Amino acid sequence: MTKESPSLIPGARRAARMAAAAGLVAALAAAGTAPVFAADDPGTAPVKPAAADGKGDKLGSADADVLAKAQAKGEKNITLMVATAPGATEEVSRQLDAVKGSVLGQTYDKLGYVRATVPTATAEATLKAAQKLTSVYGIDLKQEIKLDDPTPAGDRAAGASTQATGSYPAPGKRTPAKNPYNPSFETGAVDFVEQNPKADGRGITIGVLDSGVDLGHPALQKTTTGERKIVDWVTATDPVSDSDGTWLRMTASVAGPAFTIGGRAYSAPEGAYKIQLFPEAATRGGDMAGDLNRDGDTTDVWAVLYDAVTGSARVDLNNDADFTNDAAMKPYKDGHQVGYFGTDNPATEIVERIPFVVETRKNVVYNTAGAKADFVNIGVIEGSHGTHVAGITAANGLFGGEMNGAAPGAKVVSSRACTWTGGCTNIALTEGMIDLVVNRGVDIVNMSIGGLPPLNDGNNARAELYKRLIDTYGVQLVISAGNDGPGVNTIGDPGLADHVISVGASISKETWAANYGSNVTKKYAMLPFSSRGPREDGGFAPILTAPGAAVNTTQTWQAGGPVKEAGYSLPAGYSMMQGTSMSSPQAAGAAALLLSAAEQKNIELPRPICAPRSPAPPPTSRECPRTPRAPV
């Protein structure tokens, strides 16, 4: 199934202004008020081996281990993604589809992407056959990438005091735009907006591929011009292969105005429908711990009624078995409808309800017999990670005051790629990234998820596909470097991919004091956990660093999360988090400001200037160079 929608892809002008994102971010970092850290000349890095010609390793050792473990556990099926030559997916799709018991998933021919699920018993032979095809660049097997815990656990600079400094009060409504709590000013973002007030991110849309963004947070409601902040909200997980219980297979047919199912009588408007039950326990691995309506248990179940003709769904939120008093909800982008599990008590600081949206996917193959069904998704966040990331990059009016994210005028598209097991699959992170770039009209994407692979040379299917997204659509990807430092060669995947902007985490003396309550002597330094380069093949990564600790937005239905030693409390919906997960959105927001300036001033940006990795032969006019010199 191909999901490319060319009509939704912005025109050449958007591609042109995005083409120079990497160079622009580097320029901003170099011109910022705080030091940045960089490696030596990337032009000295050796050439990376490539498999684009159909030769070389196409299945990494880590993937071979995944297959061996699946075989040892007796797993019935295994899912794989293939990077083919662009425009050459047909041959691979045909071969995989011919495997007995296989299920062919999404394909994107323009990028050269194929996903399939095959029987584990015959997977080895299937993979060997696929690797022989000259059109195949690389094959990745499905793996889950665990989200790092961004809450501090005693991480401190060497020799730092463990006592609260008492020198910084809690951030709040009176906190100025320049502050050490969310130190966007260190990249130059605050000064840039002050000097260019109309280039505050307006006109730019940032994709956030993460655990989902809370739709109820006050600082994520409006842009600086009063427009809607979150303009789209989707789920990137697969309804079948990712075992995500928020996807409901709609196969049971009923008809209004009255029907009985499971021994219970229901009322509904006239018409033909599909019905399914949604248990809140499906979310027990998330921050809500399976209690969606915040009533203290995990046993609630809601009926969901789906109208295939209109593509809408009704959720029986009050459990009265009457769908006539429930809104017919369509996907969020088609009217921005939001429902809520639970009822808020306005007398408390915490919001006792969780917002949700619906999404539908039609004609999804769900078994090896080729049976198809429509699926409905109940779109809720998995955890606080994505909301914090979104706030850093684009929040407007933190604490109701002057404190903002890096690009407060920008809009956001949220894509949840994480499930309920503490992580996200590489498949969801690939298809979610493709969907954001190809179908959702974003100008830049932040992804603060990754991990350290056994061989971090960037030679895998996902890294190749990310590079192609940048080269083909002119949308820059900004990705966290990873938290496996301080050793060398700890750069994570996919931050190591060619042409992406990978971001390490740094911190100032003031932020140590304000966010951790720690006294340090060094004015500015790398955070100790931040991953370092180079890549295994000597490639240059990470590209730059940005502030890696911030007080920012989290879901409003949980209490605030300060660092105890900082000596202050935070209200519900705000927490201090750390990691390259926090530095990456600082860079993405900074890039959004520069793109916004180009938009406001009608500046035509030059041909693609891509983040460097390793040298290669001179590119054609349509390709990104491997070793550019970013203009400053």
mmCIF file of C-alpha atoms in Angstrom, residues 215-440:
data_model
loop_
_atom_site.group_PDB
_atom_site.id
_atom_site.type_symbol
_atom_site.label_atom_id
_atom_site.label_comp_id
_atom_site.label_asym_id
_atom_site.label_seq_id
_atom_site.Cartn_x
_atom_site.Cartn_y
_atom_site.Cartn_z
ATOM 1 C CA LEU A 215 -3.337 18.676 23.201
ATOM 2 C CA GLY A 216 -4.458 20.223 26.476
ATOM 3 C CA HIS A 217 -1.410 22.248 27.496
ATOM 4 C CA PRO A 218 -2.044 26.033 27.635
ATOM 5 C CA ALA A 219 1.379 26.860 26.161
ATOM 6 C CA LEU A 220 0.701 24.646 23.131
ATOM 7 C CA GLN A 221 -2.649 26.111 22.097
ATOM 8 C CA LYS A 222 -1.826 29.194 20.005
ATOM 9 C CA THR A 223 1.020 30.685 18.018
ATOM 10 C CA THR A 224 2.157 34.272 18.524
ATOM 11 C CA THR A 225 -0.312 35.353 15.834
ATOM 12 C CA GLY A 226 -3.240 33.579 17.494
ATOM 13 C CA GLU A 227 -3.346 30.637 15.094
ATOM 14 C CA ARG A 228 -3.746 27.042 16.198
ATOM 15 C CA LYS A 229 -0.428 25.661 17.460
ATOM 16 C CA ILE A 230 -0.957 21.914 16.913
ATOM 17 C CA VAL A 231 -2.375 21.612 13.403
ATOM 18 C CA ASP A 232 -2.281 17.829 13.015
ATOM 19 C CA TRP A 233 -2.025 14.820 15.343
ATOM 20 C CA VAL A 234 -1.436 11.304 14.017
ATOM 21 C CA THR A 235 -0.281 7.877 15.152
ATOM 22 C CA ALA A 236 2.670 6.374 13.278
ATOM 23 C CA THR A 237 2.501 2.855 14.691
ATOM 24 C CA ASP A 238 1.231 0.038 12.495
ATOM 25 C CA PRO A 239 -2.257 -1.274 13.366
ATOM 26 C CA VAL A 240 -1.102 -4.889 13.065
ATOM 27 C CA SER A 241 2.640 -5.441 13.376
ATOM 28 C CA ASP A 242 3.294 -3.012 16.256
ATOM 29 C CA SER A 243 0.722 -4.589 18.615
ATOM 30 C CA ASP A 244 -0.554 -1.146 19.588
ATOM 31 C CA GLY A 245 -3.811 -1.637 21.486
ATOM 32 C CA THR A 246 -5.052 1.844 20.635
ATOM 33 C CA TRP A 247 -5.669 0.597 17.077
ATOM 34 C CA LEU A 248 -9.092 -1.100 16.862
ATOM 35 C CA ARG A 249 -9.964 -3.508 14.059
ATOM 36 C CA MET A 250 -13.492 -2.665 12.976
ATOM 37 C CA THR A 251 -15.089 -5.901 11.747
ATOM 38 C CA ALA A 252 -18.321 -6.355 13.739
ATOM 39 C CA SER A 253 -21.265 -4.910 11.771
ATOM 40 C CA VAL A 254 -24.279 -3.265 13.429
ATOM 41 C CA ALA A 255 -27.079 -0.931 12.321
ATOM 42 C CA GLY A 256 -28.864 1.958 14.032
ATOM 43 C CA PRO A 257 -31.098 3.097 15.555
ATOM 44 C CA ALA A 258 -30.870 0.120 17.922
ATOM 45 C CA PHE A 259 -28.733 -2.988 18.196
ATOM 46 C CA THR A 260 -27.457 -5.435 20.779
ATOM 47 C CA ILE A 261 -23.885 -6.646 21.042
ATOM 48 C CA GLY A 262 -22.210 -8.547 23.838
ATOM 49 C CA GLY A 263 -25.546 -8.759 25.600
ATOM 50 C CA ARG A 264 -25.899 -4.967 25.842
ATOM 51 C CA ALA A 265 -28.468 -2.876 23.974
ATOM 52 C CA TYR A 266 -27.202 0.282 22.260
ATOM 53 C CA SER A 267 -28.798 3.291 20.601
ATOM 54 C CA ALA A 268 -27.271 5.045 17.602
ATOM 55 C CA PRO A 269 -28.264 7.305 14.715
ATOM 56 C CA GLU A 270 -29.729 5.572 11.666
ATOM 57 C CA GLY A 271 -27.111 3.913 9.509
ATOM 58 C CA ALA A 272 -24.681 1.033 9.085
ATOM 59 C CA TYR A 273 -21.655 0.863 11.375
ATOM 60 C CA LYS A 274 -18.785 -1.211 12.689
ATOM 61 C CA ILE A 275 -18.254 -1.500 16.444
ATOM 62 C CA GLN A 276 -15.379 -2.431 18.729
ATOM 63 C CA LEU A 277 -14.521 -2.111 22.420
ATOM 64 C CA PHE A 278 -11.559 -0.067 23.632
ATOM 65 C CA PRO A 279 -10.123 -1.032 27.057
ATOM 66 C CA GLU A 280 -8.110 1.619 28.880
ATOM 67 C CA ALA A 281 -5.759 -1.136 30.026
ATOM 68 C CA ALA A 282 -4.265 -0.997 26.522
ATOM 69 C CA THR A 283 -2.333 2.069 27.737
ATOM 70 C CA ARG A 284 -0.992 0.533 30.935
ATOM 71 C CA GLY A 285 2.609 0.868 29.737
ATOM 72 C CA GLY A 286 2.303 4.650 29.344
ATOM 73 C CA ASP A 287 2.445 7.505 31.821
ATOM 74 C CA MET A 288 -1.277 7.100 32.537
ATOM 75 C CA ALA A 289 -0.548 3.512 33.663
ATOM 76 C CA GLY A 290 -3.765 2.278 32.090
ATOM 77 C CA ASP A 291 -6.034 4.790 33.847
ATOM 78 C CA LEU A 292 -7.264 6.926 30.967
ATOM 79 C CA ASN A 293 -10.171 8.614 32.733
ATOM 80 C CA ARG A 294 -8.163 9.247 35.919
ATOM 81 C CA ASP A 295 -10.663 7.498 38.208
ATOM 82 C CA GLY A 296 -8.117 5.350 40.003
ATOM 83 C CA ASP A 297 -8.623 2.035 38.193
ATOM 84 C CA THR A 298 -7.673 0.419 34.891
ATOM 85 C CA THR A 299 -10.885 -1.511 34.216
ATOM 86 C CA ASP A 300 -12.922 0.923 32.131
ATOM 87 C CA VAL A 301 -13.979 -0.076 28.615
ATOM 88 C CA TRP A 302 -15.627 2.136 25.995
ATOM 89 C CA ALA A 303 -17.536 1.125 22.893
ATOM 90 C CA VAL A 304 -16.394 2.759 19.642
ATOM 91 C CA LEU A 305 -18.807 3.106 16.714
ATOM 92 C CA TYR A 306 -17.309 3.599 13.255
ATOM 93 C CA ASP A 307 -19.020 4.968 10.158
ATOM 94 C CA ALA A 308 -17.020 3.777 7.145
ATOM 95 C CA VAL A 309 -18.875 6.095 4.771
ATOM 96 C CA THR A 310 -18.024 9.328 6.589
ATOM 97 C CA GLY A 311 -14.781 8.076 8.141
ATOM 98 C CA SER A 312 -15.941 9.205 11.584
ATOM 99 C CA ALA A 313 -16.014 7.458 14.953
ATOM 100 C CA ARG A 314 -18.090 7.921 18.105
ATOM 101 C CA VAL A 315 -16.770 6.938 21.532
ATOM 102 C CA ASP A 316 -19.349 6.172 24.235
ATOM 103 C CA LEU A 317 -17.465 8.244 26.795
ATOM 104 C CA ASN A 318 -20.179 8.242 29.467
ATOM 105 C CA ASN A 319 -20.833 4.523 28.977
ATOM 106 C CA ASP A 320 -24.587 5.000 28.718
ATOM 107 C CA ALA A 321 -24.871 2.774 25.621
ATOM 108 C CA ASP A 322 -26.281 5.718 23.661
ATOM 109 C CA PHE A 323 -24.161 6.966 20.779
ATOM 110 C CA THR A 324 -26.619 9.707 19.841
ATOM 111 C CA ASN A 325 -25.140 11.955 22.535
ATOM 112 C CA ASP A 326 -21.528 11.340 21.463
ATOM 113 C CA ALA A 327 -19.798 13.445 18.824
ATOM 114 C CA ALA A 328 -18.971 11.897 15.464
ATOM 115 C CA MET A 329 -15.215 12.570 15.428
ATOM 116 C CA LYS A 330 -13.064 12.712 12.315
ATOM 117 C CA PRO A 331 -9.262 12.737 12.132
ATOM 118 C CA TYR A 332 -7.844 15.762 13.933
ATOM 119 C CA LYS A 333 -6.748 17.662 10.827
ATOM 120 C CA ASP A 334 -10.351 17.604 9.528
ATOM 121 C CA GLY A 335 -11.857 20.005 12.053
ATOM 122 C CA HIS A 336 -9.513 19.650 15.047
ATOM 123 C CA GLN A 337 -11.961 17.686 17.181
ATOM 124 C CA VAL A 338 -10.682 16.630 20.598
ATOM 125 C CA GLY A 339 -12.425 14.286 23.035
ATOM 126 C CA TYR A 340 -11.626 13.679 26.695
ATOM 127 C CA PHE A 341 -11.471 10.650 28.927
ATOM 128 C CA GLY A 342 -12.478 11.706 32.433
ATOM 129 C CA THR A 343 -13.915 14.865 33.969
ATOM 130 C CA ASP A 344 -11.757 17.671 35.286
ATOM 131 C CA ASN A 345 -12.159 19.007 38.795
ATOM 132 C CA PRO A 346 -11.427 22.745 38.424
ATOM 133 C CA ALA A 347 -10.660 22.987 42.137
ATOM 134 C CA THR A 348 -7.429 21.025 41.677
ATOM 135 C CA GLU A 349 -4.231 22.036 39.898
ATOM 136 C CA ILE A 350 -3.956 18.749 38.027
ATOM 137 C CA VAL A 351 -6.341 18.285 35.098
ATOM 138 C CA GLU A 352 -8.240 15.033 35.691
ATOM 139 C CA ARG A 353 -8.926 14.265 32.060
ATOM 140 C CA ILE A 354 -6.857 13.102 29.097
ATOM 141 C CA PRO A 355 -7.439 14.482 25.589
ATOM 142 C CA PHE A 356 -7.675 12.168 22.592
ATOM 143 C CA VAL A 357 -8.258 12.269 18.850
ATOM 144 C CA VAL A 358 -9.334 9.622 16.361
ATOM 145 C CA GLU A 359 -7.694 8.421 13.180
ATOM 146 C CA THR A 360 -8.721 5.854 10.595
ATOM 147 C CA ARG A 361 -6.883 3.594 8.171
ATOM 148 C CA LYS A 362 -8.833 1.803 5.493
ATOM 149 C CA ASN A 363 -8.367 -1.651 3.991
ATOM 150 C CA VAL A 364 -5.477 -2.789 6.156
ATOM 151 C CA VAL A 365 -4.376 -6.394 5.588
ATOM 152 C CA TYR A 366 -4.365 -8.040 9.002
ATOM 153 C CA ASN A 367 -3.571 -11.715 8.368
ATOM 154 C CA THR A 368 -1.712 -13.987 5.987
ATOM 155 C CA ALA A 369 -4.956 -14.911 4.239
ATOM 156 C CA GLY A 370 -5.123 -11.347 2.945
ATOM 157 C CA ALA A 371 -8.187 -10.342 4.963
ATOM 158 C CA LYS A 372 -8.684 -6.578 5.159
ATOM 159 C CA ALA A 373 -10.431 -4.277 7.598
ATOM 160 C CA ASP A 374 -10.635 -0.618 8.517
ATOM 161 C CA PHE A 375 -8.911 0.372 11.759
ATOM 162 C CA VAL A 376 -9.739 3.224 14.141
ATOM 163 C CA ASN A 377 -7.072 4.692 16.400
ATOM 164 C CA ILE A 378 -7.719 6.340 19.747
ATOM 165 C CA GLY A 379 -4.916 8.892 19.690
ATOM 166 C CA VAL A 380 -3.477 9.540 23.146
ATOM 167 C CA ILE A 381 0.061 10.359 24.190
ATOM 168 C CA GLU A 382 2.258 7.547 25.485
ATOM 169 C CA GLY A 383 4.317 9.717 27.809
ATOM 170 C CA SER A 384 5.675 13.159 28.626
ATOM 171 C CA HIS A 385 8.712 12.997 26.333
ATOM 172 C CA GLY A 386 7.023 14.326 23.181
ATOM 173 C CA THR A 387 5.212 17.151 24.961
ATOM 174 C CA HIS A 388 8.460 18.355 26.531
ATOM 175 C CA VAL A 389 10.200 18.249 23.152
ATOM 176 C CA ALA A 390 7.364 20.194 21.494
ATOM 177 C CA GLY A 391 7.481 22.831 24.217
ATOM 178 C CA ILE A 392 11.214 23.365 23.848
ATOM 179 C CA THR A 393 10.935 23.866 20.117
ATOM 180 C CA ALA A 394 7.741 25.923 19.886
ATOM 181 C CA ALA A 395 5.869 26.662 23.151
ATOM 182 C CA ASN A 396 4.217 30.067 23.369
ATOM 183 C CA GLY A 397 3.669 31.619 26.793
ATOM 184 C CA LEU A 398 5.173 29.147 29.252
ATOM 185 C CA PHE A 399 3.655 29.689 32.704
ATOM 186 C CA GLY A 400 1.429 32.267 31.019
ATOM 187 C CA GLY A 401 4.298 34.728 30.715
ATOM 188 C CA GLU A 402 7.207 35.807 28.495
ATOM 189 C CA MET A 403 9.095 32.519 28.653
ATOM 190 C CA ASN A 404 8.812 30.659 25.326
ATOM 191 C CA GLY A 405 10.111 27.779 23.301
ATOM 192 C CA ALA A 406 12.708 28.546 20.647
ATOM 193 C CA ALA A 407 10.172 29.305 17.880
ATOM 194 C CA PRO A 408 6.908 30.401 19.542
ATOM 195 C CA GLY A 409 5.330 31.436 16.251
ATOM 196 C CA ALA A 410 5.753 28.019 14.618
ATOM 197 C CA LYS A 411 3.042 25.397 14.224
ATOM 198 C CA VAL A 412 3.425 21.752 15.216
ATOM 199 C CA VAL A 413 2.398 18.394 13.772
ATOM 200 C CA SER A 414 2.501 15.613 16.364
ATOM 201 C CA SER A 415 3.176 12.033 15.287
ATOM 202 C CA ARG A 416 3.189 9.342 17.984
ATOM 203 C CA ALA A 417 5.604 6.557 17.062
ATOM 204 C CA CYS A 418 5.923 4.985 20.516
ATOM 205 C CA THR A 419 3.802 2.161 21.866
ATOM 206 C CA TRP A 420 3.143 1.006 25.418
ATOM 207 C CA THR A 421 6.312 -0.958 26.083
ATOM 208 C CA GLY A 422 8.650 1.957 26.764
ATOM 209 C CA GLY A 423 9.903 2.568 23.270
ATOM 210 C CA CYS A 424 9.275 2.913 19.549
ATOM 211 C CA THR A 425 9.986 0.496 16.718
ATOM 212 C CA ASN A 426 12.393 1.456 13.964
ATOM 213 C CA ILE A 427 9.563 0.677 11.530
ATOM 214 C CA ALA A 428 7.227 3.232 13.131
ATOM 215 C CA LEU A 429 10.039 5.782 13.292
ATOM 216 C CA THR A 430 10.695 5.281 9.589
ATOM 217 C CA GLU A 431 7.104 5.288 8.360
ATOM 218 C CA GLY A 432 6.225 8.116 10.740
ATOM 219 C CA MET A 433 9.101 10.197 9.399
ATOM 220 C CA ILE A 434 8.102 9.473 5.815
ATOM 221 C CA ASP A 435 4.483 10.381 6.551
ATOM 222 C CA LEU A 436 5.431 13.690 8.180
ATOM 223 C CA VAL A 437 7.648 14.743 5.292
ATOM 224 C CA VAL A 438 5.609 13.389 2.388
ATOM 225 C CA ASN A 439 2.016 13.849 3.564
ATOM 226 C CA ARG A 440 1.843 16.377 6.417
#
